[in-house]
């Protein structure tokens, strides 16, 4: 009896420690602590500058720029100082929003350059008008008799912002990576730089779970172990590696029809999880 009580006492004490660790993170760092540690690695350089950026031209001569997406807690340590100032002084004010309201921001720098053929030249009252035009850009230049000139231009901007999730297979394990791609169908549009911020949303883990348990047990060598049990179980930290639990219910034995009440204290070890 004394041994039984000692075992129950040890299990109860272990459950109390594990419960406290669930809420206070004594043994394992929380996700925010891990994120903060990641920030310390790049505290002297904006996160956008540490991420690789890839530029390439596809088979249709469209220029692309790509970068991996890496969510962060705030934009202050994500984008460059000049961009941070622009967000604070212009973007947020224009949207009547606060810093904590910002969920995602993307800034792309690009150069538009090329050669336009002279499409049309007109002279009317000694005013020379030259029109340059292609699918995206139209420039109308006028030179007046007094020698002064001016030009009107119109650019039909068309940009494509794409987010894809690539799965890099390493043996039997697939590591997903979200990639951002920015391009324009205009072959004269060449993106030169990209900055991106996406607010990190901390995953919310279940802290407490109430479970209705029903199960049938069969004794492999001893038929007297054949029984049916039903009860409720309270599981703490069900999404964690260790899940302490307490429960109560009834066991009905098949061989004699006897029903007994039980109380349990334990801890589940979640060894493996398979996500779709």
PDB file of C-alpha atoms in Angstrom:
ATOM      1  CA  UNK A   1       0.000   0.000   0.000  1.00  0.00           C
ATOM      2  CA  UNK A   2       2.858   2.332   0.905  1.00  0.00           C
ATOM      3  CA  UNK A   3       4.570   1.606  -2.427  1.00  0.00           C
ATOM      4  CA  UNK A   4       1.339   2.317  -4.302  1.00  0.00           C
ATOM      5  CA  UNK A   5       0.892   5.662  -2.544  1.00  0.00           C
ATOM      6  CA  UNK A   6       4.521   6.574  -3.247  1.00  0.00           C
ATOM      7  CA  UNK A   7       4.085   5.894  -6.959  1.00  0.00           C
ATOM      8  CA  UNK A   8       0.886   7.941  -7.059  1.00  0.00           C
ATOM      9  CA  UNK A   9       2.645  10.776  -5.210  1.00  0.00           C
ATOM     10  CA  UNK A  10       5.544  10.765  -7.677  1.00  0.00           C
ATOM     11  CA  UNK A  11       3.146  10.828 -10.638  1.00  0.00           C
ATOM     12  CA  UNK A  12       1.137  13.702  -9.125  1.00  0.00           C
ATOM     13  CA  UNK A  13       4.347  15.683  -8.466  1.00  0.00           C
ATOM     14  CA  UNK A  14       5.556  15.023 -12.033  1.00  0.00           C
ATOM     15  CA  UNK A  15       2.201  16.215 -13.390  1.00  0.00           C
ATOM     16  CA  UNK A  16       2.413  19.422 -11.357  1.00  0.00           C
ATOM     17  CA  UNK A  17       5.927  20.135 -12.694  1.00  0.00           C
ATOM     18  CA  UNK A  18       4.901  19.422 -16.294  1.00  0.00           C
ATOM     19  CA  UNK A  19       1.773  21.572 -15.937  1.00  0.00           C
ATOM     20  CA  UNK A  20       3.842  24.467 -14.627  1.00  0.00           C
ATOM     21  CA  UNK A  21       6.345  24.045 -17.446  1.00  0.00           C
ATOM     22  CA  UNK A  22       3.476  24.163 -19.952  1.00  0.00           C
ATOM     23  CA  UNK A  23       2.584  27.689 -18.843  1.00  0.00           C
ATOM     24  CA  UNK A  24       5.990  29.052 -17.828  1.00  0.00           C
ATOM     25  CA  UNK A  25       8.332  27.258 -20.230  1.00  0.00           C
ATOM     26  CA  UNK A  26      10.882  26.190 -17.613  1.00  0.00           C
ATOM     27  CA  UNK A  27      12.409  23.369 -19.643  1.00  0.00           C
ATOM     28  CA  UNK A  28      11.847  24.445 -23.260  1.00  0.00           C
ATOM     29  CA  UNK A  29      12.059  27.954 -24.765  1.00  0.00           C
ATOM     30  CA  UNK A  30       8.784  29.338 -26.065  1.00  0.00           C
ATOM     31  CA  UNK A  31       8.316  30.183 -29.738  1.00  0.00           C
ATOM     32  CA  UNK A  32       8.681  33.894 -28.942  1.00  0.00           C
ATOM     33  CA  UNK A  33      11.992  33.253 -27.189  1.00  0.00           C
ATOM     34  CA  UNK A  34      13.228  31.307 -30.211  1.00  0.00           C
ATOM     35  CA  UNK A  35      12.116  34.124 -32.508  1.00  0.00           C
ATOM     36  CA  UNK A  36      13.880  36.685 -30.327  1.00  0.00           C
ATOM     37  CA  UNK A  37      17.084  34.622 -30.481  1.00  0.00           C
ATOM     38  CA  UNK A  38      16.819  34.683 -34.260  1.00  0.00           C
ATOM     39  CA  UNK A  39      16.516  38.482 -34.166  1.00  0.00           C
ATOM     40  CA  UNK A  40      19.679  38.788 -32.101  1.00  0.00           C
ATOM     41  CA  UNK A  41      21.623  37.123 -34.912  1.00  0.00           C
ATOM     42  CA  UNK A  42      20.636  39.916 -37.301  1.00  0.00           C
ATOM     43  CA  UNK A  43      20.296  42.863 -34.908  1.00  0.00           C
ATOM     44  CA  UNK A  44      22.842  44.947 -36.864  1.00  0.00           C
ATOM     45  CA  UNK A  45      21.351  44.216 -40.299  1.00  0.00           C
ATOM     46  CA  UNK A  46      17.725  44.294 -41.499  1.00  0.00           C
ATOM     47  CA  UNK A  47      16.314  40.835 -42.080  1.00  0.00           C
ATOM     48  CA  UNK A  48      15.571  41.573 -45.762  1.00  0.00           C
ATOM     49  CA  UNK A  49      19.280  42.095 -46.399  1.00  0.00           C
ATOM     50  CA  UNK A  50      20.170  38.675 -44.985  1.00  0.00           C
ATOM     51  CA  UNK A  51      17.809  36.752 -47.266  1.00  0.00           C
ATOM     52  CA  UNK A  52      19.030  35.560 -50.682  1.00  0.00           C
ATOM     53  CA  UNK A  53      17.520  37.298 -53.719  1.00  0.00           C
ATOM     54  CA  UNK A  54      17.516  35.724 -57.153  1.00  0.00           C
ATOM     55  CA  UNK A  55      17.172  37.542 -60.477  1.00  0.00           C
ATOM     56  CA  UNK A  56      16.526  35.713 -63.732  1.00  0.00           C
ATOM     57  CA  UNK A  57      14.917  36.050 -67.150  1.00  0.00           C
ATOM     58  CA  UNK A  58      12.426  33.420 -68.300  1.00  0.00           C
ATOM     59  CA  UNK A  59      11.952  32.016 -71.818  1.00  0.00           C
ATOM     60  CA  UNK A  60       9.585  34.908 -72.679  1.00  0.00           C
ATOM     61  CA  UNK A  61      12.279  37.485 -71.781  1.00  0.00           C
ATOM     62  CA  UNK A  62      10.360  38.494 -68.653  1.00  0.00           C
ATOM     63  CA  UNK A  63      12.615  39.680 -65.809  1.00  0.00           C
ATOM     64  CA  UNK A  64      11.949  38.212 -62.347  1.00  0.00           C
ATOM     65  CA  UNK A  65      13.206  38.800 -58.826  1.00  0.00           C
ATOM     66  CA  UNK A  66      12.635  36.238 -56.071  1.00  0.00           C
ATOM     67  CA  UNK A  67      13.241  35.908 -52.357  1.00  0.00           C
ATOM     68  CA  UNK A  68      12.167  33.456 -49.626  1.00  0.00           C
ATOM     69  CA  UNK A  69       9.428  34.613 -47.285  1.00  0.00           C
ATOM     70  CA  UNK A  70      10.414  34.808 -43.624  1.00  0.00           C
ATOM     71  CA  UNK A  71       7.742  36.123 -41.217  1.00  0.00           C
ATOM     72  CA  UNK A  72       8.899  38.334 -38.355  1.00  0.00           C
ATOM     73  CA  UNK A  73       7.395  39.936 -35.259  1.00  0.00           C
ATOM     74  CA  UNK A  74       7.661  43.535 -36.493  1.00  0.00           C
ATOM     75  CA  UNK A  75       8.843  45.491 -39.519  1.00  0.00           C
ATOM     76  CA  UNK A  76      11.362  47.638 -37.601  1.00  0.00           C
ATOM     77  CA  UNK A  77      14.031  44.933 -37.800  1.00  0.00           C
ATOM     78  CA  UNK A  78      12.867  43.504 -41.129  1.00  0.00           C
ATOM     79  CA  UNK A  79      13.211  46.228 -43.771  1.00  0.00           C
ATOM     80  CA  UNK A  80      15.882  48.850 -44.367  1.00  0.00           C
ATOM     81  CA  UNK A  81      15.973  52.032 -42.285  1.00  0.00           C
ATOM     82  CA  UNK A  82      14.789  54.203 -45.181  1.00  0.00           C
ATOM     83  CA  UNK A  83      11.864  51.845 -45.844  1.00  0.00           C
ATOM     84  CA  UNK A  84      10.979  51.752 -42.150  1.00  0.00           C
ATOM     85  CA  UNK A  85      10.813  55.548 -42.133  1.00  0.00           C
ATOM     86  CA  UNK A  86       8.647  55.511 -45.260  1.00  0.00           C
ATOM     87  CA  UNK A  87       6.221  53.058 -43.647  1.00  0.00           C
ATOM     88  CA  UNK A  88       5.976  55.141 -40.468  1.00  0.00           C
ATOM     89  CA  UNK A  89       5.722  58.601 -42.046  1.00  0.00           C
ATOM     90  CA  UNK A  90       3.748  57.865 -45.209  1.00  0.00           C
ATOM     91  CA  UNK A  91       2.148  54.443 -45.541  1.00  0.00           C
ATOM     92  CA  UNK A  92       0.619  54.100 -42.071  1.00  0.00           C
ATOM     93  CA  UNK A  93      -0.511  57.733 -42.014  1.00  0.00           C
ATOM     94  CA  UNK A  94      -2.141  57.406 -45.427  1.00  0.00           C
ATOM     95  CA  UNK A  95      -4.005  54.302 -44.252  1.00  0.00           C
ATOM     96  CA  UNK A  96      -4.811  55.796 -40.831  1.00  0.00           C
ATOM     97  CA  UNK A  97      -3.246  52.711 -39.220  1.00  0.00           C
ATOM     98  CA  UNK A  98      -0.881  51.941 -36.367  1.00  0.00           C
ATOM     99  CA  UNK A  99       2.373  50.003 -36.475  1.00  0.00           C
ATOM    100  CA  UNK A 100       0.792  46.951 -34.853  1.00  0.00           C
ATOM    101  CA  UNK A 101      -1.920  46.936 -37.555  1.00  0.00           C
ATOM    102  CA  UNK A 102       0.577  46.276 -40.335  1.00  0.00           C
ATOM    103  CA  UNK A 103       0.293  42.664 -41.485  1.00  0.00           C
ATOM    104  CA  UNK A 104       2.294  42.602 -44.727  1.00  0.00           C
ATOM    105  CA  UNK A 105       4.374  45.003 -46.802  1.00  0.00           C
ATOM    106  CA  UNK A 106       6.326  44.572 -50.036  1.00  0.00           C
ATOM    107  CA  UNK A 107       8.591  47.069 -51.749  1.00  0.00           C
ATOM    108  CA  UNK A 108      10.137  46.486 -55.165  1.00  0.00           C
ATOM    109  CA  UNK A 109      12.663  48.674 -56.935  1.00  0.00           C
ATOM    110  CA  UNK A 110      12.970  48.450 -60.707  1.00  0.00           C
ATOM    111  CA  UNK A 111      14.443  50.119 -63.768  1.00  0.00           C
ATOM    112  CA  UNK A 112      12.513  50.617 -66.994  1.00  0.00           C
ATOM    113  CA  UNK A 113      14.800  51.084 -69.975  1.00  0.00           C
ATOM    114  CA  UNK A 114      14.830  50.303 -73.665  1.00  0.00           C
ATOM    115  CA  UNK A 115      14.679  51.748 -77.159  1.00  0.00           C
ATOM    116  CA  UNK A 116      11.478  53.089 -78.710  1.00  0.00           C
ATOM    117  CA  UNK A 117      11.138  53.439 -82.501  1.00  0.00           C
ATOM    118  CA  UNK A 118      10.009  56.827 -83.822  1.00  0.00           C
ATOM    119  CA  UNK A 119       6.439  56.065 -84.769  1.00  0.00           C
ATOM    120  CA  UNK A 120       5.174  59.412 -86.040  1.00  0.00           C
ATOM    121  CA  UNK A 121       6.506  62.918 -86.768  1.00  0.00           C
ATOM    122  CA  UNK A 122       4.146  65.872 -87.430  1.00  0.00           C
ATOM    123  CA  UNK A 123       4.765  69.555 -88.068  1.00  0.00           C
ATOM    124  CA  UNK A 124       1.858  71.901 -87.473  1.00  0.00           C
ATOM    125  CA  UNK A 125       2.293  75.700 -87.163  1.00  0.00           C
ATOM    126  CA  UNK A 126       6.034  75.182 -86.761  1.00  0.00           C
ATOM    127  CA  UNK A 127       5.396  72.859 -83.792  1.00  0.00           C
ATOM    128  CA  UNK A 128       7.215  69.555 -84.226  1.00  0.00           C
ATOM    129  CA  UNK A 129       5.470  66.605 -82.566  1.00  0.00           C
ATOM    130  CA  UNK A 130       7.222  63.251 -82.279  1.00  0.00           C
ATOM    131  CA  UNK A 131       5.356  60.235 -80.919  1.00  0.00           C
ATOM    132  CA  UNK A 132       7.131  57.162 -79.526  1.00  0.00           C
ATOM    133  CA  UNK A 133       4.928  54.237 -78.630  1.00  0.00           C
ATOM    134  CA  UNK A 134       4.973  50.541 -77.832  1.00  0.00           C
ATOM    135  CA  UNK A 135       2.599  48.215 -75.973  1.00  0.00           C
ATOM    136  CA  UNK A 136       3.314  49.710 -72.540  1.00  0.00           C
ATOM    137  CA  UNK A 137       4.852  53.169 -73.040  1.00  0.00           C
ATOM    138  CA  UNK A 138       3.786  56.206 -75.047  1.00  0.00           C
ATOM    139  CA  UNK A 139       5.815  59.438 -75.244  1.00  0.00           C
ATOM    140  CA  UNK A 140       4.671  62.516 -77.171  1.00  0.00           C
ATOM    141  CA  UNK A 141       7.411  65.139 -77.545  1.00  0.00           C
ATOM    142  CA  UNK A 142       6.676  68.680 -78.822  1.00  0.00           C
ATOM    143  CA  UNK A 143       9.145  71.400 -79.814  1.00  0.00           C
ATOM    144  CA  UNK A 144       7.711  74.921 -80.064  1.00  0.00           C
ATOM    145  CA  UNK A 145       8.958  77.676 -82.413  1.00  0.00           C
ATOM    146  CA  UNK A 146      10.585  79.446 -79.456  1.00  0.00           C
ATOM    147  CA  UNK A 147      12.830  76.434 -78.936  1.00  0.00           C
ATOM    148  CA  UNK A 148      11.145  75.206 -75.765  1.00  0.00           C
ATOM    149  CA  UNK A 149      10.135  71.568 -75.699  1.00  0.00           C
ATOM    150  CA  UNK A 150       7.976  69.370 -73.554  1.00  0.00           C
ATOM    151  CA  UNK A 151       6.917  65.738 -73.498  1.00  0.00           C
ATOM    152  CA  UNK A 152       3.859  63.857 -72.287  1.00  0.00           C
ATOM    153  CA  UNK A 153       4.264  60.224 -71.354  1.00  0.00           C
ATOM    154  CA  UNK A 154       1.996  57.381 -70.324  1.00  0.00           C
ATOM    155  CA  UNK A 155       3.127  54.032 -68.967  1.00  0.00           C
ATOM    156  CA  UNK A 156       0.601  51.216 -68.767  1.00  0.00           C
ATOM    157  CA  UNK A 157       2.048  49.460 -65.746  1.00  0.00           C
ATOM    158  CA  UNK A 158       1.378  45.760 -65.317  1.00  0.00           C
ATOM    159  CA  UNK A 159       3.032  43.851 -62.474  1.00  0.00           C
ATOM    160  CA  UNK A 160       2.739  40.276 -61.246  1.00  0.00           C
ATOM    161  CA  UNK A 161       3.241  39.371 -57.586  1.00  0.00           C
ATOM    162  CA  UNK A 162       3.301  35.616 -56.980  1.00  0.00           C
ATOM    163  CA  UNK A 163       3.706  33.519 -53.846  1.00  0.00           C
ATOM    164  CA  UNK A 164       4.476  29.815 -54.219  1.00  0.00           C
ATOM    165  CA  UNK A 165       5.299  27.075 -51.741  1.00  0.00           C
ATOM    166  CA  UNK A 166       8.112  24.867 -52.915  1.00  0.00           C
ATOM    167  CA  UNK A 167       8.782  21.510 -51.294  1.00  0.00           C
ATOM    168  CA  UNK A 168      12.421  20.511 -51.324  1.00  0.00           C
ATOM    169  CA  UNK A 169      12.573  16.765 -50.890  1.00  0.00           C
ATOM    170  CA  UNK A 170      15.378  15.528 -48.658  1.00  0.00           C
ATOM    171  CA  UNK A 171      15.241  11.742 -48.800  1.00  0.00           C
ATOM    172  CA  UNK A 172      11.703  11.007 -47.537  1.00  0.00           C
ATOM    173  CA  UNK A 173      11.253  14.366 -45.808  1.00  0.00           C
ATOM    174  CA  UNK A 174       9.874  17.409 -47.598  1.00  0.00           C
ATOM    175  CA  UNK A 175      10.946  20.825 -46.383  1.00  0.00           C
ATOM    176  CA  UNK A 176       8.454  23.489 -47.527  1.00  0.00           C
ATOM    177  CA  UNK A 177       9.710  26.948 -48.460  1.00  0.00           C
ATOM    178  CA  UNK A 178       7.544  29.913 -49.417  1.00  0.00           C
ATOM    179  CA  UNK A 179       9.028  31.952 -52.271  1.00  0.00           C
ATOM    180  CA  UNK A 180       7.952  35.426 -53.413  1.00  0.00           C
ATOM    181  CA  UNK A 181       8.274  36.356 -57.082  1.00  0.00           C
ATOM    182  CA  UNK A 182       7.830  39.787 -58.654  1.00  0.00           C
ATOM    183  CA  UNK A 183       7.799  40.428 -62.421  1.00  0.00           C
ATOM    184  CA  UNK A 184       6.184  42.367 -65.254  1.00  0.00           C
ATOM    185  CA  UNK A 185       5.257  41.157 -68.747  1.00  0.00           C
ATOM    186  CA  UNK A 186       7.056  44.247 -70.062  1.00  0.00           C
ATOM    187  CA  UNK A 187      10.529  42.978 -71.088  1.00  0.00           C
ATOM    188  CA  UNK A 188      11.931  46.488 -70.500  1.00  0.00           C
ATOM    189  CA  UNK A 189      10.989  46.263 -66.798  1.00  0.00           C
ATOM    190  CA  UNK A 190      13.935  45.026 -64.736  1.00  0.00           C
ATOM    191  CA  UNK A 191      13.404  44.589 -60.952  1.00  0.00           C
ATOM    192  CA  UNK A 192      16.565  45.381 -59.003  1.00  0.00           C
ATOM    193  CA  UNK A 193      15.633  44.885 -55.337  1.00  0.00           C
ATOM    194  CA  UNK A 194      12.818  43.587 -53.146  1.00  0.00           C
ATOM    195  CA  UNK A 195      11.942  44.001 -49.469  1.00  0.00           C
ATOM    196  CA  UNK A 196       9.183  42.114 -47.744  1.00  0.00           C
ATOM    197  CA  UNK A 197       7.593  42.022 -44.313  1.00  0.00           C
ATOM    198  CA  UNK A 198       4.973  39.558 -43.134  1.00  0.00           C
ATOM    199  CA  UNK A 199       3.832  39.612 -39.535  1.00  0.00           C
ATOM    200  CA  UNK A 200       4.674  36.457 -37.633  1.00  0.00           C
ATOM    201  CA  UNK A 201       1.592  34.914 -36.065  1.00  0.00           C
ATOM    202  CA  UNK A 202       2.550  32.727 -33.143  1.00  0.00           C
ATOM    203  CA  UNK A 203       0.855  29.303 -33.395  1.00  0.00           C
ATOM    204  CA  UNK A 204      -1.737  28.870 -30.675  1.00  0.00           C
ATOM    205  CA  UNK A 205      -1.274  25.493 -28.990  1.00  0.00           C
ATOM    206  CA  UNK A 206      -4.031  23.796 -27.048  1.00  0.00           C
ATOM    207  CA  UNK A 207      -3.351  24.053 -23.324  1.00  0.00           C
ATOM    208  CA  UNK A 208      -6.182  21.888 -22.055  1.00  0.00           C
ATOM    209  CA  UNK A 209      -8.249  19.115 -23.626  1.00  0.00           C
ATOM    210  CA  UNK A 210     -11.220  17.213 -22.225  1.00  0.00           C
ATOM    211  CA  UNK A 211     -11.550  13.778 -23.830  1.00  0.00           C
ATOM    212  CA  UNK A 212     -14.294  11.164 -23.670  1.00  0.00           C
ATOM    213  CA  UNK A 213     -12.482   7.810 -23.767  1.00  0.00           C
ATOM    214  CA  UNK A 214     -14.146   4.553 -24.862  1.00  0.00           C
ATOM    215  CA  UNK A 215     -12.142   1.421 -25.493  1.00  0.00           C
ATOM    216  CA  UNK A 216     -12.306  -2.362 -25.530  1.00  0.00           C
ATOM    217  CA  UNK A 217      -9.448  -4.424 -24.112  1.00  0.00           C
ATOM    218  CA  UNK A 218      -8.778  -8.054 -25.021  1.00  0.00           C
ATOM    219  CA  UNK A 219      -6.375 -10.222 -23.067  1.00  0.00           C
ATOM    220  CA  UNK A 220      -4.156 -12.030 -25.545  1.00  0.00           C
ATOM    221  CA  UNK A 221      -3.434 -14.942 -23.209  1.00  0.00           C
ATOM    222  CA  UNK A 222      -5.871 -14.251 -20.388  1.00  0.00           C
ATOM    223  CA  UNK A 223      -9.583 -13.967 -21.384  1.00  0.00           C
ATOM    224  CA  UNK A 224     -10.367 -12.613 -17.934  1.00  0.00           C
ATOM    225  CA  UNK A 225      -8.764  -9.340 -19.097  1.00  0.00           C
ATOM    226  CA  UNK A 226     -11.479  -8.811 -21.728  1.00  0.00           C
ATOM    227  CA  UNK A 227     -13.266  -5.603 -20.770  1.00  0.00           C
ATOM    228  CA  UNK A 228     -14.832  -2.338 -21.898  1.00  0.00           C
ATOM    229  CA  UNK A 229     -13.978   0.998 -20.321  1.00  0.00           C
ATOM    230  CA  UNK A 230     -15.520   4.425 -20.614  1.00  0.00           C
ATOM    231  CA  UNK A 231     -14.585   7.669 -18.910  1.00  0.00           C
ATOM    232  CA  UNK A 232     -13.367  11.227 -19.174  1.00  0.00           C
ATOM    233  CA  UNK A 233      -9.759  12.381 -19.256  1.00  0.00           C
ATOM    234  CA  UNK A 234      -8.315  15.836 -18.773  1.00  0.00           C
ATOM    235  CA  UNK A 235      -5.141  16.268 -20.875  1.00  0.00           C
ATOM    236  CA  UNK A 236      -2.747  19.166 -20.346  1.00  0.00           C
ATOM    237  CA  UNK A 237      -0.503  20.376 -23.173  1.00  0.00           C
ATOM    238  CA  UNK A 238      -2.019  17.929 -25.725  1.00  0.00           C
ATOM    239  CA  UNK A 239       0.045  19.408 -28.585  1.00  0.00           C
ATOM    240  CA  UNK A 240       3.322  19.085 -26.709  1.00  0.00           C
ATOM    241  CA  UNK A 241       5.806  16.231 -26.467  1.00  0.00           C
ATOM    242  CA  UNK A 242       4.630  15.316 -22.941  1.00  0.00           C
ATOM    243  CA  UNK A 243       0.906  15.483 -22.092  1.00  0.00           C
ATOM    244  CA  UNK A 244       0.082  14.968 -18.390  1.00  0.00           C
ATOM    245  CA  UNK A 245      -3.455  13.713 -17.817  1.00  0.00           C
ATOM    246  CA  UNK A 246      -5.917  12.703 -15.138  1.00  0.00           C
ATOM    247  CA  UNK A 247      -9.117  10.756 -15.670  1.00  0.00           C
ATOM    248  CA  UNK A 248     -11.922   8.754 -14.191  1.00  0.00           C
ATOM    249  CA  UNK A 249     -14.513   6.287 -15.449  1.00  0.00           C
ATOM    250  CA  UNK A 250     -15.836   2.753 -15.323  1.00  0.00           C
ATOM    251  CA  UNK A 251     -14.517  -0.651 -16.440  1.00  0.00           C
ATOM    252  CA  UNK A 252     -16.965  -3.443 -17.300  1.00  0.00           C
ATOM    253  CA  UNK A 253     -15.448  -6.926 -17.348  1.00  0.00           C
ATOM    254  CA  UNK A 254     -16.947  -9.289 -19.907  1.00  0.00           C
ATOM    255  CA  UNK A 255     -16.305 -12.556 -18.077  1.00  0.00           C
ATOM    256  CA  UNK A 256     -18.302 -11.773 -14.904  1.00  0.00           C
ATOM    257  CA  UNK A 257     -20.196  -8.612 -15.814  1.00  0.00           C
ATOM    258  CA  UNK A 258     -18.609  -6.765 -12.898  1.00  0.00           C
ATOM    259  CA  UNK A 259     -18.336  -2.966 -13.176  1.00  0.00           C
ATOM    260  CA  UNK A 260     -15.574  -1.099 -11.373  1.00  0.00           C
ATOM    261  CA  UNK A 261     -14.761   2.583 -11.081  1.00  0.00           C
ATOM    262  CA  UNK A 262     -11.226   3.755 -11.853  1.00  0.00           C
ATOM    263  CA  UNK A 263      -9.117   6.870 -11.377  1.00  0.00           C
ATOM    264  CA  UNK A 264      -5.891   7.408 -13.298  1.00  0.00           C
ATOM    265  CA  UNK A 265      -2.954   9.807 -13.327  1.00  0.00           C
ATOM    266  CA  UNK A 266      -0.421   9.600 -16.138  1.00  0.00           C
ATOM    267  CA  UNK A 267       1.514  11.296 -18.909  1.00  0.00           C
ATOM    268  CA  UNK A 268       1.372  10.602 -22.655  1.00  0.00           C
ATOM    269  CA  UNK A 269       4.605  10.801 -24.673  1.00  0.00           C
ATOM    270  CA  UNK A 270       3.742  12.010 -28.178  1.00  0.00           C
ATOM    271  CA  UNK A 271       6.505  10.287 -30.100  1.00  0.00           C
ATOM    272  CA  UNK A 272       5.435  10.992 -33.666  1.00  0.00           C
ATOM    273  CA  UNK A 273       3.092  13.316 -35.540  1.00  0.00           C
ATOM    274  CA  UNK A 274       2.171  13.073 -39.211  1.00  0.00           C
ATOM    275  CA  UNK A 275       0.777  16.235 -40.811  1.00  0.00           C
ATOM    276  CA  UNK A 276      -0.969  16.343 -44.136  1.00  0.00           C
TER     277      UNK A 276
END
